[in-house]
PDB file of C-alpha atoms in Angstrom:
ATOM      1  CA  MET K 104     243.167 171.282 113.911  1.00  0.00           C
ATOM      2  CA  PRO K 105     242.401 173.890 111.188  1.00  0.00           C
ATOM      3  CA  VAL K 106     241.639 177.436 112.305  1.00  0.00           C
ATOM      4  CA  THR K 107     238.272 177.392 110.528  1.00  0.00           C
ATOM      5  CA  THR K 108     237.275 174.243 112.434  1.00  0.00           C
ATOM      6  CA  ILE K 109     238.142 175.756 115.820  1.00  0.00           C
ATOM      7  CA  LEU K 110     236.742 179.246 115.281  1.00  0.00           C
ATOM      8  CA  GLY K 111     233.909 178.134 113.003  1.00  0.00           C
ATOM      9  CA  SER K 112     232.417 175.772 115.593  1.00  0.00           C
ATOM     10  CA  PRO K 113     229.590 177.020 117.860  1.00  0.00           C
ATOM     11  CA  GLU K 114     232.048 177.211 120.793  1.00  0.00           C
ATOM     12  CA  GLY K 115     234.567 179.087 118.646  1.00  0.00           C
ATOM     13  CA  LEU K 116     231.981 181.621 117.497  1.00  0.00           C
ATOM     14  CA  CYS K 117     230.930 182.147 121.112  1.00  0.00           C
ATOM     15  CA  ARG K 118     234.544 182.821 122.101  1.00  0.00           C
ATOM     16  CA  LEU K 119     235.005 185.324 119.291  1.00  0.00           C
ATOM     17  CA  LEU K 120     231.862 187.150 120.463  1.00  0.00           C
ATOM     18  CA  GLN K 121     233.137 187.009 124.057  1.00  0.00           C
ATOM     19  CA  LEU K 122     236.498 188.425 123.015  1.00  0.00           C
ATOM     20  CA  LEU K 123     234.891 191.238 121.030  1.00  0.00           C
ATOM     21  CA  SER K 124     232.238 192.207 123.583  1.00  0.00           C
ATOM     22  CA  THR K 125     234.556 192.244 126.626  1.00  0.00           C
ATOM     23  CA  CYS K 126     237.180 194.194 124.661  1.00  0.00           C
ATOM     24  CA  VAL K 127     234.608 196.788 123.579  1.00  0.00           C
ATOM     25  CA  ALA K 128     233.198 197.007 127.132  1.00  0.00           C
ATOM     26  CA  PHE K 129     236.474 197.837 128.875  1.00  0.00           C
ATOM     27  CA  SER K 130     237.675 199.996 125.945  1.00  0.00           C
ATOM     28  CA  LEU K 131     234.555 202.168 126.076  1.00  0.00           C
ATOM     29  CA  VAL K 132     234.900 202.643 129.828  1.00  0.00           C
ATOM     30  CA  ALA K 133     238.658 203.240 129.736  1.00  0.00           C
ATOM     31  CA  SER K 134     238.364 205.812 126.936  1.00  0.00           C
ATOM     32  CA  VAL K 135     236.341 208.151 129.175  1.00  0.00           C
ATOM     33  CA  ASN K 136     237.876 207.030 132.504  1.00  0.00           C
ATOM     34  CA  ALA K 137     234.458 205.931 133.772  1.00  0.00           C
ATOM     35  CA  TYR K 138     235.498 203.290 136.267  1.00  0.00           C
ATOM     36  CA  GLY K 139     236.546 205.071 139.455  1.00  0.00           C
ATOM     37  CA  GLY K 140     235.503 203.673 142.814  1.00  0.00           C
ATOM     38  CA  PHE K 141     235.286 200.080 144.010  1.00  0.00           C
ATOM     39  CA  SER K 142     232.297 199.154 141.829  1.00  0.00           C
ATOM     40  CA  GLY K 143     233.839 200.525 138.651  1.00  0.00           C
ATOM     41  CA  ASP K 144     237.148 198.841 139.454  1.00  0.00           C
ATOM     42  CA  TRP K 145     235.431 195.474 139.918  1.00  0.00           C
ATOM     43  CA  CYS K 146     233.603 195.743 136.595  1.00  0.00           C
ATOM     44  CA  MET K 147     236.771 196.787 134.772  1.00  0.00           C
ATOM     45  CA  PHE K 148     238.602 193.841 136.339  1.00  0.00           C
ATOM     46  CA  ALA K 149     235.818 191.433 135.287  1.00  0.00           C
ATOM     47  CA  TRP K 150     235.899 192.571 131.650  1.00  0.00           C
ATOM     48  CA  CYS K 151     239.705 192.633 131.396  1.00  0.00           C
ATOM     49  CA  PHE K 152     240.065 189.264 133.117  1.00  0.00           C
ATOM     50  CA  CYS K 153     237.480 187.615 130.886  1.00  0.00           C
ATOM     51  CA  PHE K 154     239.062 189.111 127.749  1.00  0.00           C
ATOM     52  CA  ALA K 155     242.567 187.963 128.752  1.00  0.00           C
ATOM     53  CA  VAL K 156     241.619 184.380 129.664  1.00  0.00           C
ATOM     54  CA  THR K 157     239.405 183.974 126.590  1.00  0.00           C
ATOM     55  CA  PHE K 158     242.294 185.187 124.426  1.00  0.00           C
ATOM     56  CA  ILE K 159     244.631 182.646 126.095  1.00  0.00           C
ATOM     57  CA  ILE K 160     242.144 179.812 125.491  1.00  0.00           C
ATOM     58  CA  ILE K 161     241.863 180.710 121.805  1.00  0.00           C
ATOM     59  CA  VAL K 162     245.659 180.901 121.405  1.00  0.00           C
ATOM     60  CA  VAL K 163     246.183 177.555 123.175  1.00  0.00           C
ATOM     61  CA  GLU K 164     243.615 175.803 121.004  1.00  0.00           C
ATOM     62  CA  LEU K 165     244.844 177.379 117.776  1.00  0.00           C
ATOM     63  CA  GLY K 166     248.437 176.466 118.627  1.00  0.00           C
ATOM     64  CA  GLY K 167     247.568 172.950 119.764  1.00  0.00           C
ATOM     65  CA  LEU K 168     249.219 173.609 123.121  1.00  0.00           C
ATOM     66  CA  GLN K 169     246.670 171.789 125.278  1.00  0.00           C
ATOM     67  CA  ALA K 170     249.136 169.060 126.274  1.00  0.00           C
ATOM     68  CA  ARG K 171     251.590 171.654 127.625  1.00  0.00           C
ATOM     69  CA  PHE K 172     248.950 173.418 129.688  1.00  0.00           C
ATOM     70  CA  PRO K 173     249.456 172.703 133.431  1.00  0.00           C
ATOM     71  CA  LEU K 174     245.731 172.315 134.142  1.00  0.00           C
ATOM     72  CA  SER K 175     243.271 169.619 133.087  1.00  0.00           C
ATOM     73  CA  TRP K 176     242.480 171.164 129.697  1.00  0.00           C
ATOM     74  CA  PRO K 177     239.193 169.370 128.885  1.00  0.00           C
ATOM     75  CA  ASN K 178     237.637 170.871 132.026  1.00  0.00           C
ATOM     76  CA  PHE K 179     239.397 174.234 132.247  1.00  0.00           C
ATOM     77  CA  PRO K 180     237.618 176.166 129.417  1.00  0.00           C
ATOM     78  CA  ILE K 181     234.225 174.955 130.596  1.00  0.00           C
ATOM     79  CA  ILE K 182     234.831 175.841 134.241  1.00  0.00           C
ATOM     80  CA  TYR K 183     236.205 179.190 133.146  1.00  0.00           C
ATOM     81  CA  ALA K 184     233.027 179.797 131.110  1.00  0.00           C
ATOM     82  CA  TYR K 185     231.005 179.332 134.305  1.00  0.00           C
ATOM     83  CA  TYR K 186     233.170 181.895 136.079  1.00  0.00           C
ATOM     84  CA  ALA K 187     233.062 184.350 133.178  1.00  0.00           C
ATOM     85  CA  THR K 188     229.265 184.093 132.990  1.00  0.00           C
ATOM     86  CA  LEU K 189     228.957 185.058 136.657  1.00  0.00           C
ATOM     87  CA  PHE K 190     231.653 187.751 136.393  1.00  0.00           C
ATOM     88  CA  CYS K 191     229.975 189.455 133.433  1.00  0.00           C
ATOM     89  CA  PHE K 192     226.541 188.994 134.997  1.00  0.00           C
ATOM     90  CA  SER K 193     227.696 190.724 138.191  1.00  0.00           C
ATOM     91  CA  ALA K 194     229.319 193.531 136.181  1.00  0.00           C
ATOM     92  CA  SER K 195     226.139 193.981 134.132  1.00  0.00           C
ATOM     93  CA  ILE K 196     224.200 194.567 137.363  1.00  0.00           C
ATOM     94  CA  ILE K 197     226.711 196.388 139.560  1.00  0.00           C
ATOM     95  CA  TYR K 198     227.964 198.871 136.946  1.00  0.00           C
ATOM     96  CA  PRO K 199     224.603 200.408 135.969  1.00  0.00           C
ATOM     97  CA  THR K 200     223.110 200.349 139.480  1.00  0.00           C
ATOM     98  CA  THR K 201     226.080 201.784 141.398  1.00  0.00           C
ATOM     99  CA  TYR K 202     227.775 203.864 138.704  1.00  0.00           C
ATOM    100  CA  VAL K 203     225.944 204.616 135.450  1.00  0.00           C
ATOM    101  CA  GLN K 204     222.758 205.969 137.022  1.00  0.00           C
ATOM    102  CA  PHE K 205     224.729 208.730 138.773  1.00  0.00           C
ATOM    103  CA  LEU K 206     226.435 209.984 135.607  1.00  0.00           C
ATOM    104  CA  GLY K 207     225.213 213.166 133.975  1.00  0.00           C
ATOM    105  CA  HIS K 208     224.032 213.154 130.374  1.00  0.00           C
ATOM    106  CA  GLY K 209     226.858 213.322 127.877  1.00  0.00           C
ATOM    107  CA  ARG K 210     229.612 211.330 126.218  1.00  0.00           C
ATOM    108  CA  THR K 211     230.715 209.580 129.402  1.00  0.00           C
ATOM    109  CA  ARG K 212     227.207 208.319 130.176  1.00  0.00           C
ATOM    110  CA  GLY K 213     226.760 207.163 126.586  1.00  0.00           C
ATOM    111  CA  HIS K 214     229.990 205.162 126.716  1.00  0.00           C
ATOM    112  CA  ALA K 215     229.032 203.683 130.091  1.00  0.00           C
ATOM    113  CA  ILE K 216     225.599 202.574 128.845  1.00  0.00           C
ATOM    114  CA  ALA K 217     227.144 201.038 125.722  1.00  0.00           C
ATOM    115  CA  ALA K 218     229.692 199.204 127.898  1.00  0.00           C
ATOM    116  CA  THR K 219     226.822 197.788 129.975  1.00  0.00           C
ATOM    117  CA  VAL K 220     225.123 196.525 126.808  1.00  0.00           C
ATOM    118  CA  PHE K 221     228.309 194.803 125.636  1.00  0.00           C
ATOM    119  CA  SER K 222     228.758 193.340 129.133  1.00  0.00           C
ATOM    120  CA  CYS K 223     225.298 191.786 128.834  1.00  0.00           C
ATOM    121  CA  ILE K 224     226.202 190.440 125.387  1.00  0.00           C
ATOM    122  CA  ALA K 225     229.363 188.877 126.845  1.00  0.00           C
ATOM    123  CA  CYS K 226     227.318 187.310 129.648  1.00  0.00           C
ATOM    124  CA  VAL K 227     224.931 185.752 127.113  1.00  0.00           C
ATOM    125  CA  ALA K 228     227.871 184.528 125.000  1.00  0.00           C
ATOM    126  CA  TYR K 229     229.515 182.834 127.988  1.00  0.00           C
ATOM    127  CA  ALA K 230     226.196 181.345 129.119  1.00  0.00           C
ATOM    128  CA  THR K 231     225.674 179.990 125.600  1.00  0.00           C
ATOM    129  CA  GLU K 232     229.106 178.344 125.708  1.00  0.00           C
ATOM    130  CA  VAL K 233     228.193 176.780 129.051  1.00  0.00           C
ATOM    131  CA  SER K 234     224.990 175.331 127.592  1.00  0.00           C
ATOM    132  CA  LEU K 235     226.899 173.975 124.579  1.00  0.00           C
ATOM    133  CA  THR K 236     229.744 172.368 126.530  1.00  0.00           C
ATOM    134  CA  ARG K 237     228.376 171.439 129.959  1.00  0.00           C
ATOM    135  CA  GLY K 238     227.975 167.797 128.876  1.00  0.00           C
ATOM    136  CA  LYS K 239     231.718 167.541 128.178  1.00  0.00           C
ATOM    137  CA  ILE K 240     232.888 168.322 131.695  1.00  0.00           C
ATOM    138  CA  THR K 241     234.043 165.332 133.769  1.00  0.00           C
ATOM    139  CA  GLY K 242     234.843 164.485 137.373  1.00  0.00           C
ATOM    140  CA  TYR K 243     233.901 166.435 140.470  1.00  0.00           C
ATOM    141  CA  MET K 244     233.328 169.714 138.598  1.00  0.00           C
ATOM    142  CA  ALA K 245     230.550 168.018 136.614  1.00  0.00           C
ATOM    143  CA  THR K 246     228.563 167.505 139.831  1.00  0.00           C
ATOM    144  CA  VAL K 247     226.228 169.982 141.488  1.00  0.00           C
ATOM    145  CA  PRO K 248     228.671 170.559 144.414  1.00  0.00           C
ATOM    146  CA  GLY K 249     231.430 171.304 141.889  1.00  0.00           C
ATOM    147  CA  LEU K 250     229.309 173.929 140.148  1.00  0.00           C
ATOM    148  CA  LEU K 251     228.230 175.348 143.501  1.00  0.00           C
ATOM    149  CA  LYS K 252     231.932 175.854 144.325  1.00  0.00           C
ATOM    150  CA  VAL K 253     232.090 178.234 141.351  1.00  0.00           C
ATOM    151  CA  VAL K 254     229.096 180.192 142.669  1.00  0.00           C
ATOM    152  CA  GLU K 255     230.526 180.293 146.206  1.00  0.00           C
ATOM    153  CA  THR K 256     233.886 181.702 145.105  1.00  0.00           C
ATOM    154  CA  VAL K 257     232.350 184.327 142.802  1.00  0.00           C
ATOM    155  CA  VAL K 258     229.924 185.525 145.500  1.00  0.00           C
ATOM    156  CA  ALA K 259     232.849 185.717 147.945  1.00  0.00           C
ATOM    157  CA  CYS K 260     234.786 187.861 145.443  1.00  0.00           C
ATOM    158  CA  ILE K 261     231.855 190.277 145.236  1.00  0.00           C
ATOM    159  CA  ILE K 262     231.655 190.380 149.044  1.00  0.00           C
ATOM    160  CA  PHE K 263     235.346 191.323 149.144  1.00  0.00           C
ATOM    161  CA  VAL K 264     234.599 194.192 146.761  1.00  0.00           C
ATOM    162  CA  PHE K 265     231.892 195.587 149.054  1.00  0.00           C
ATOM    163  CA  ILE K 266     234.032 195.292 152.208  1.00  0.00           C
ATOM    164  CA  SER K 267     237.134 196.744 150.559  1.00  0.00           C
ATOM    165  CA  ASP K 268     237.000 199.690 153.000  1.00  0.00           C
ATOM    166  CA  PRO K 269     238.127 198.487 156.464  1.00  0.00           C
ATOM    167  CA  TYR K 270     235.947 201.027 158.301  1.00  0.00           C
ATOM    168  CA  LEU K 271     232.972 198.707 157.707  1.00  0.00           C
ATOM    169  CA  TYR K 272     234.315 196.141 160.166  1.00  0.00           C
ATOM    170  CA  LYS K 273     237.412 197.540 161.876  1.00  0.00           C
ATOM    171  CA  TYR K 274     237.632 197.542 165.692  1.00  0.00           C
ATOM    172  CA  LYS K 275     234.631 195.190 166.025  1.00  0.00           C
ATOM    173  CA  PRO K 276     235.837 191.614 166.676  1.00  0.00           C
ATOM    174  CA  ALA K 277     232.497 190.102 165.609  1.00  0.00           C
ATOM    175  CA  LEU K 278     232.658 191.810 162.219  1.00  0.00           C
ATOM    176  CA  GLU K 279     236.332 190.993 161.820  1.00  0.00           C
ATOM    177  CA  TRP K 280     235.376 187.366 162.404  1.00  0.00           C
ATOM    178  CA  CYS K 281     232.842 187.660 159.560  1.00  0.00           C
ATOM    179  CA  VAL K 282     235.563 188.934 157.242  1.00  0.00           C
ATOM    180  CA  ALA K 283     237.759 186.010 158.314  1.00  0.00           C
ATOM    181  CA  VAL K 284     234.882 183.643 157.510  1.00  0.00           C
ATOM    182  CA  TYR K 285     234.546 185.042 153.996  1.00  0.00           C
ATOM    183  CA  ALA K 286     238.301 184.671 153.418  1.00  0.00           C
ATOM    184  CA  ILE K 287     238.646 181.182 154.919  1.00  0.00           C
ATOM    185  CA  CYS K 288     235.654 179.745 153.050  1.00  0.00           C
ATOM    186  CA  PHE K 289     236.826 181.318 149.792  1.00  0.00           C
ATOM    187  CA  ILE K 290     240.251 179.707 150.198  1.00  0.00           C
ATOM    188  CA  LEU K 291     238.729 176.313 151.019  1.00  0.00           C
ATOM    189  CA  ALA K 292     236.458 176.403 147.954  1.00  0.00           C
ATOM    190  CA  ALA K 293     239.332 177.554 145.741  1.00  0.00           C
ATOM    191  CA  VAL K 294     241.525 174.708 147.037  1.00  0.00           C
ATOM    192  CA  ALA K 295     238.795 172.176 146.196  1.00  0.00           C
ATOM    193  CA  ILE K 296     238.545 173.525 142.645  1.00  0.00           C
ATOM    194  CA  LEU K 297     242.330 173.646 142.110  1.00  0.00           C
ATOM    195  CA  LEU K 298     242.815 170.107 143.427  1.00  0.00           C
ATOM    196  CA  ASN K 299     240.449 168.908 140.727  1.00  0.00           C
ATOM    197  CA  LEU K 300     241.842 171.108 137.960  1.00  0.00           C
ATOM    198  CA  PHE K 301     245.404 169.961 138.663  1.00  0.00           C
ATOM    199  CA  ASP K 302     244.296 166.329 139.199  1.00  0.00           C
ATOM    200  CA  PHE K 303     245.807 166.254 142.695  1.00  0.00           C
ATOM    201  CA  THR K 304     242.829 164.597 144.373  1.00  0.00           C
ATOM    202  CA  ASN K 305     244.718 161.301 144.752  1.00  0.00           C
ATOM    203  CA  ALA K 306     247.293 163.052 146.941  1.00  0.00           C
ATOM    204  CA  LEU K 307     244.725 163.635 149.700  1.00  0.00           C
ATOM    205  CA  PRO K 308     245.229 161.598 152.895  1.00  0.00           C
ATOM    206  CA  ILE K 309     241.466 160.925 153.114  1.00  0.00           C
ATOM    207  CA  PRO K 310     238.879 159.967 150.453  1.00  0.00           C
ATOM    208  CA  LEU K 311     237.799 162.874 148.246  1.00  0.00           C
ATOM    209  CA  PRO K 312     234.061 162.670 149.154  1.00  0.00           C
ATOM    210  CA  SER K 313     234.899 162.849 152.877  1.00  0.00           C
ATOM    211  CA  PHE K 314     237.247 165.778 152.301  1.00  0.00           C
ATOM    212  CA  LEU K 315     234.664 167.724 150.293  1.00  0.00           C
ATOM    213  CA  SER K 316     231.835 166.965 152.732  1.00  0.00           C
ATOM    214  CA  GLY K 317     234.038 168.168 155.592  1.00  0.00           C
ATOM    215  CA  LEU K 318     234.787 171.414 153.751  1.00  0.00           C
ATOM    216  CA  ALA K 319     231.094 171.970 153.060  1.00  0.00           C
ATOM    217  CA  LEU K 320     230.109 171.331 156.691  1.00  0.00           C
ATOM    218  CA  LEU K 321     232.814 173.656 158.015  1.00  0.00           C
ATOM    219  CA  SER K 322     231.779 176.386 155.567  1.00  0.00           C
ATOM    220  CA  VAL K 323     228.096 176.063 156.529  1.00  0.00           C
ATOM    221  CA  LEU K 324     228.938 176.491 160.217  1.00  0.00           C
ATOM    222  CA  PHE K 325     231.205 179.470 159.502  1.00  0.00           C
ATOM    223  CA  TYR K 326     228.693 181.197 157.225  1.00  0.00           C
ATOM    224  CA  ALA K 327     225.851 180.544 159.672  1.00  0.00           C
ATOM    225  CA  SER K 328     227.806 182.483 162.301  1.00  0.00           C
ATOM    226  CA  ALA K 329     228.448 185.315 159.843  1.00  0.00           C
ATOM    227  CA  MET K 330     224.769 185.365 158.865  1.00  0.00           C
ATOM    228  CA  VAL K 331     223.923 186.072 162.509  1.00  0.00           C
ATOM    229  CA  LEU K 332     226.770 188.415 163.448  1.00  0.00           C
ATOM    230  CA  TRP K 333     226.995 190.638 160.347  1.00  0.00           C
ATOM    231  CA  PRO K 334     223.374 191.935 160.396  1.00  0.00           C
ATOM    232  CA  LEU K 335     223.343 192.058 164.196  1.00  0.00           C
ATOM    233  CA  TYR K 336     226.387 194.317 164.492  1.00  0.00           C
ATOM    234  CA  GLN K 337     225.651 196.348 161.359  1.00  0.00           C
ATOM    235  CA  PHE K 338     221.922 197.055 161.756  1.00  0.00           C
ATOM    236  CA  HIS K 339     221.097 196.656 165.467  1.00  0.00           C
ATOM    237  CA  GLN K 340     221.406 199.931 167.348  1.00  0.00           C
ATOM    238  CA  ARG K 341     222.284 198.150 170.601  1.00  0.00           C
ATOM    239  CA  TYR K 342     225.518 196.877 169.016  1.00  0.00           C
ATOM    240  CA  GLY K 343     226.465 200.124 167.334  1.00  0.00           C
ATOM    241  CA  GLY K 344     224.697 199.460 164.046  1.00  0.00           C
ATOM    242  CA  ILE K 345     222.493 201.727 161.962  1.00  0.00           C
ATOM    243  CA  PRO K 346     218.993 200.204 161.631  1.00  0.00           C
ATOM    244  CA  GLU K 347     217.679 202.490 158.872  1.00  0.00           C
ATOM    245  CA  ARG K 348     219.267 203.876 155.719  1.00  0.00           C
ATOM    246  CA  ARG K 349     217.959 207.396 156.306  1.00  0.00           C
ATOM    247  CA  ARG K 350     219.973 207.573 159.544  1.00  0.00           C
ATOM    248  CA  ASP K 351     223.220 207.241 157.586  1.00  0.00           C
ATOM    249  CA  SER K 352     224.003 210.827 156.620  1.00  0.00           C
ATOM    250  CA  LEU K 353     226.449 209.701 153.936  1.00  0.00           C
ATOM    251  CA  CYS K 354     223.632 207.937 152.061  1.00  0.00           C
ATOM    252  CA  THR K 355     222.177 211.312 151.102  1.00  0.00           C
ATOM    253  CA  ILE K 356     225.177 211.855 148.814  1.00  0.00           C
ATOM    254  CA  SER K 357     224.609 210.752 145.220  1.00  0.00           C
ATOM    255  CA  HIS K 358     228.146 210.524 143.945  1.00  0.00           C
ATOM    256  CA  VAL K 359     229.223 208.456 140.972  1.00  0.00           C
ATOM    257  CA  HIS K 360     232.238 207.017 142.809  1.00  0.00           C
ATOM    258  CA  TYR K 361     230.488 206.393 146.101  1.00  0.00           C
ATOM    259  CA  VAL K 362     228.189 203.691 147.445  1.00  0.00           C
ATOM    260  CA  CYS K 363     227.275 204.601 151.005  1.00  0.00           C
ATOM    261  CA  ALA K 364     228.223 202.396 153.936  1.00  0.00           C
ATOM    262  CA  TRP K 365     224.657 201.330 154.764  1.00  0.00           C
ATOM    263  CA  ASP K 366     224.101 200.083 151.209  1.00  0.00           C
ATOM    264  CA  ARG K 367     227.378 198.162 151.344  1.00  0.00           C
ATOM    265  CA  ARG K 368     226.424 196.567 154.645  1.00  0.00           C
ATOM    266  CA  LEU K 369     223.063 195.511 153.231  1.00  0.00           C
ATOM    267  CA  ALA K 370     224.673 194.109 150.071  1.00  0.00           C
ATOM    268  CA  VAL K 371     227.096 192.027 152.155  1.00  0.00           C
ATOM    269  CA  ALA K 372     224.230 190.715 154.310  1.00  0.00           C
ATOM    270  CA  ILE K 373     222.307 189.624 151.194  1.00  0.00           C
ATOM    271  CA  LEU K 374     225.382 188.030 149.617  1.00  0.00           C
ATOM    272  CA  THR K 375     226.136 186.242 152.888  1.00  0.00           C
ATOM    273  CA  ALA K 376     222.638 184.728 152.825  1.00  0.00           C
ATOM    274  CA  ILE K 377     223.089 183.679 149.184  1.00  0.00           C
ATOM    275  CA  ASN K 378     226.392 181.979 149.916  1.00  0.00           C
ATOM    276  CA  LEU K 379     225.011 180.287 153.023  1.00  0.00           C
ATOM    277  CA  LEU K 380     222.240 178.765 150.889  1.00  0.00           C
ATOM    278  CA  ALA K 381     224.835 177.681 148.327  1.00  0.00           C
ATOM    279  CA  TYR K 382     226.946 175.998 151.012  1.00  0.00           C
ATOM    280  CA  VAL K 383     223.896 174.273 152.507  1.00  0.00           C
ATOM    281  CA  ALA K 384     222.980 172.903 149.072  1.00  0.00           C
ATOM    282  CA  ASP K 385     226.637 171.930 148.610  1.00  0.00           C
ATOM    283  CA  LEU K 386     226.575 170.003 151.903  1.00  0.00           C
ATOM    284  CA  VAL K 387     223.306 168.234 151.077  1.00  0.00           C
ATOM    285  CA  TYR K 388     224.552 167.086 147.673  1.00  0.00           C
ATOM    286  CA  SER K 389     228.021 166.220 148.999  1.00  0.00           C
ATOM    287  CA  ALA K 390     226.501 163.994 151.687  1.00  0.00           C
ATOM    288  CA  HIS K 391     224.675 161.973 149.034  1.00  0.00           C
ATOM    289  CA  PRO K 392     226.477 158.645 148.422  1.00  0.00           C
ATOM    290  CA  GLY K 393     228.370 158.439 145.145  1.00  0.00           C
ATOM    291  CA  PHE K 394     228.087 162.086 144.158  1.00  0.00           C
ATOM    292  CA  VAL K 395     231.699 162.149 142.829  1.00  0.00           C
TER     293      VAL K 395
END
């Protein structure tokens, strides 16, 4: 297919804008070293990952290498666009709220603000590609449960970012169980997505709808336990938690590389609730006859 046909199409123009905006975003941040700390690292990862995968997609399509690609190519770019939209959306929120606002006025702050703007542009570009191509996706990933799997894995990734410091849960079995829940459910959702991308669903010993409904039910039960235990042991004084932010002395520090423990605990509690709702919706849709 001619280069002008691929890059001149609406999807091709979106990918060129995605490539440019993510490249500018991480270049601006890297040039002033404005990505220290877990939040900055996550945003830098999101921009670099999106740039790299978008570049690979463009090269594969320009070189006509789709047949040699190990994944189901018709679905892969569209599913990736869903992921990239959420990645850039999360970076566009996390970076300014946990990093940029603590920077002093100057060149570094200017670069960080510009990077946030380009991150928002990338998010819009990926969302536009999703709206243009969502009708082309086939199979399980075209269903609501398939799209919810994307949301569930992205939210889990953000949870992992906020609990990257073990002191938030170490030496408390209930909280360690919550961390295990996040990891187990992430792996289960990722397996469901990969089985469909690699077209391995026929290798399952049970019917695909039963397998997916079982995963959704197990994840709902696991996340329900985490939704109870995480806030209880993090915010209830009886179980060693800190009920109010002002009681956490570290939260009085406004440091560009630091998000205090209480804020992290609250963020994880909110994200746990979001993922629980996603898994409940996943279970409801998965239980509907003929959803695949």
